[in-house]
C-alpha cells in the first residue's frame, strides 16, 4: 500500500505543482468554448425540452474537460518519465503493477474531478444548472476519469515520442469527445448519425453524466451505466495486462 | 552463505546483437567487485537484467537468493542501482525525490537516514533545491542517494564517476568503501581502471557479452601483467645480447621486459658482465590497464 500511496502522492504533486497548466488552463479554455458556443448557437439549438442551451452545455463541457484532463495526466506523466528516463526509479522499486495502475488512474481522477468541479464553480454564479441526481453525476464523473486515466496509461506506454501521443489525442480522444453529444443532443441528428453516436462510448459517459443534472437523457441511464462499466472493466484489464507484461517498459 | 548475486546462463539479445551472451557469474556477500569492459561490452545490460529493468531471453538471476522475476519484490529490496545515465525528475526537489523513493520501498519515516545520506554526499545544502537547478555532479550524487534510501545489502554503481570532479570522486569512493566495510556488497563498472584496481578485490572483464576474465585483482595482475623494469645505464648503450628484451626508451630509461620477476637478478648480472653500470632503476607496479588491454586483444 505504501508503494501505491507514494506514487499516487507523487503523481498528484506533479500536476499540482504546475497547476497553472494542468488546472487553470483547461478551465479557461472550457469557459471560452462556453462563451462562443452559447453565443453562436444559443438561439438555434433546442437540446432538452425546457432546458436553456447554455445550461445544457455546461455539464457536457465539464465532462469533456474532465475526460481530456484525466487522459492528459497519466499519459503525459508517463511519456515524460519515459523520455527523460526517470521511469527507472519506479521500475527499480518493488511497487507492483496493480499499484502502478491504481496510482496513475486515481491521480488522473483527482485532476479530472478538480477541473470538472472548477467549471461548475466558476459558472455557478451566472448560470443555473439543476442537479437532480448528484450520485449519478458523481458515478459517471468518476468512471469517466477511470477510463480515460487508464487509456492515458496505454497511450503513455505505447507512445515513444510526444507527437505520437499528440496524434493519439487528436485522432482518437478529441473526435470521440467532440462527437459524443457535448454540444448537442444526439436526437437533433439524422437517424444514421444517431446510430453511429450510439457506438461511441463517450456518448454514454456524457449522456449519463448529464442525466445526473437534468434527470433526462438520450439513452436510458442504467444502460449507459452498463456500457460505461463494461468499458471500464475492459480498458482496466487491458492496461493491467500491458503493465504486467512490461511492454515497452522493461525490454 | 547465499551469494549476493548469482547469474546462471543469462542471455539477452537485441535483434542479432548478443548484448549478454550466456553469462555465469557469482558475487559473494561483502565483496567489492568490478565489472569492466569496453563500450558496448554489455555491462549495463547485465546490470539491467539484475535490477529488473529488462528481462532476460533465458537464464536465471538472483540477488541475495531472491529470483529477480519470481521473487521480484524481495530481489529489488535487496539491491540499489546507481544508473549510468544522468536521469532525474525535473518536477521535484532533492528531498521530495528521496521521500517518494523511500515510499516506493514501503518505508514511511526515513528522514533520519535521508538526512544522513545527504550529509555524507554533501547535499544537505541542496535538499530543498529543485532537481533542475543542480549541476551534473550534484545530480549524480542524488542518483547515489536514491539508490541507498532503502539501505540495500547490494549496491550496483554503473560508472558513478563519469563526469565527476576529483574531489567528489574521492569522497564518493570513501563513502562507498565505508559502505563496503559496513557489510554492503558493492559492484561497480568504471572506465577508470586505476579506480577498480585500488578498490576492488575481484574483477570480471566483459567483451561482446562474454566474460573473458574473472579473478581476484591480485591474480589478474600477477598472471597477466608483463613485468617491466626501467633502467638508466652508463654507458647509455644496451649491450647487443640484451637488445631482444628491450621494449623501448622512455624519458632516458631503457624499458626491459621480464617474464618472471626472478629474471631481474640474472639481468643485472648480465649487465655487470658487459661492464655496464646501472645508475637508476624503476620497477613500475603492475598495472590493470595493461592487463585489460592484453586480455581484450587476446579474447
Ligand atoms: N535497448 C537497446 N536496444 C538495442 N540495443 C541495445 C539496447 N541496449 C543496449 N544495446 C546494445 O547492447 C550492447 C551492450 O550495451 P551496454 O549498454 O550493455 O554496454 P556497456 O558495456 O554498458 O557499455 P558502456 O561502457 O558504453 O556503458 C551495445 O552494443 C548496445 O548497442
Ligand atoms: Mg554502460
PDB file of C-alpha atoms and ligand atoms in Angstrom, chain B residues 14 17 19 38-45 84 159 191, ligand 1:
ATOM      1  CA  UNK B  14      18.785  -7.078 -29.240  1.00  0.00           C
ATOM      2  CA  UNK B  17      23.274  -8.487 -31.302  1.00  0.00           C
ATOM      3  CA  UNK B  19      24.382  -7.941 -25.645  1.00  0.00           C
ATOM      4  CA  UNK B  38      34.936  -1.575 -23.327  1.00  0.00           C
ATOM      5  CA  UNK B  39      31.948   0.477 -24.519  1.00  0.00           C
ATOM      6  CA  UNK B  40      29.143  -1.809 -25.617  1.00  0.00           C
ATOM      7  CA  UNK B  41      30.544  -4.853 -23.817  1.00  0.00           C
ATOM      8  CA  UNK B  42      27.208  -5.472 -22.093  1.00  0.00           C
ATOM      9  CA  UNK B  43      27.902  -4.191 -18.581  1.00  0.00           C
ATOM     10  CA  UNK B  44      24.813  -2.004 -18.344  1.00  0.00           C
ATOM     11  CA  UNK B  45      22.650  -4.689 -19.943  1.00  0.00           C
ATOM     12  CA  UNK B  84      24.835   5.208 -15.759  1.00  0.00           C
ATOM     13  CA  UNK B 159      30.021   4.320 -13.921  1.00  0.00           C
ATOM     14  CA  UNK B 191      36.453   3.040 -17.297  1.00  0.00           C
TER      15      UNK B 191
HETATM   16  N1  LIG C   1      17.632  -1.026 -25.779  1.00  0.00           N
HETATM   17  C1  LIG C   1      18.565  -1.455 -26.638  1.00  0.00           C
HETATM   18  N2  LIG C   1      18.229  -1.704 -27.921  1.00  0.00           N
HETATM   19  C2  LIG C   1      19.150  -2.158 -28.789  1.00  0.00           C
HETATM   20  N3  LIG C   1      20.425  -2.395 -28.482  1.00  0.00           N
HETATM   21  C3  LIG C   1      20.829  -2.165 -27.232  1.00  0.00           C
HETATM   22  C4  LIG C   1      19.928  -1.683 -26.244  1.00  0.00           C
HETATM   23  N4  LIG C   1      20.600  -1.546 -25.084  1.00  0.00           N
HETATM   24  C5  LIG C   1      21.867  -1.916 -25.337  1.00  0.00           C
HETATM   25  N5  LIG C   1      22.013  -2.286 -26.619  1.00  0.00           N
HETATM   26  C6  LIG C   1      23.250  -2.784 -27.235  1.00  0.00           C
HETATM   27  O1  LIG C   1      23.777  -3.793 -26.412  1.00  0.00           O
HETATM   28  C7  LIG C   1      25.189  -3.701 -26.342  1.00  0.00           C
HETATM   29  C8  LIG C   1      25.629  -3.617 -24.906  1.00  0.00           C
HETATM   30  O2  LIG C   1      25.263  -2.359 -24.392  1.00  0.00           O
HETATM   31  P1  LIG C   1      25.549  -1.936 -22.899  1.00  0.00           P
HETATM   32  O3  LIG C   1      24.876  -0.640 -22.680  1.00  0.00           O
HETATM   33  O4  LIG C   1      25.218  -3.039 -22.001  1.00  0.00           O
HETATM   34  O5  LIG C   1      27.125  -1.717 -22.932  1.00  0.00           O
HETATM   35  P2  LIG C   1      28.080  -1.212 -21.777  1.00  0.00           P
HETATM   36  O6  LIG C   1      29.056  -2.303 -21.527  1.00  0.00           O
HETATM   37  O7  LIG C   1      27.308  -0.737 -20.622  1.00  0.00           O
HETATM   38  O8  LIG C   1      28.823  -0.016 -22.490  1.00  0.00           O
HETATM   39  P3  LIG C   1      29.286   1.416 -21.912  1.00  0.00           P
HETATM   40  O9  LIG C   1      30.642   1.212 -21.322  1.00  0.00           O
HETATM   41  O10 LIG C   1      29.368   2.248 -23.129  1.00  0.00           O
HETATM   42  O11 LIG C   1      28.283   1.870 -20.938  1.00  0.00           O
HETATM   43  C9  LIG C   1      25.587  -2.489 -27.173  1.00  0.00           C
HETATM   44  O12 LIG C   1      26.028  -2.938 -28.427  1.00  0.00           O
HETATM   45  C10 LIG C   1      24.315  -1.712 -27.293  1.00  0.00           C
HETATM   46  O13 LIG C   1      24.276  -1.034 -28.524  1.00  0.00           O
END
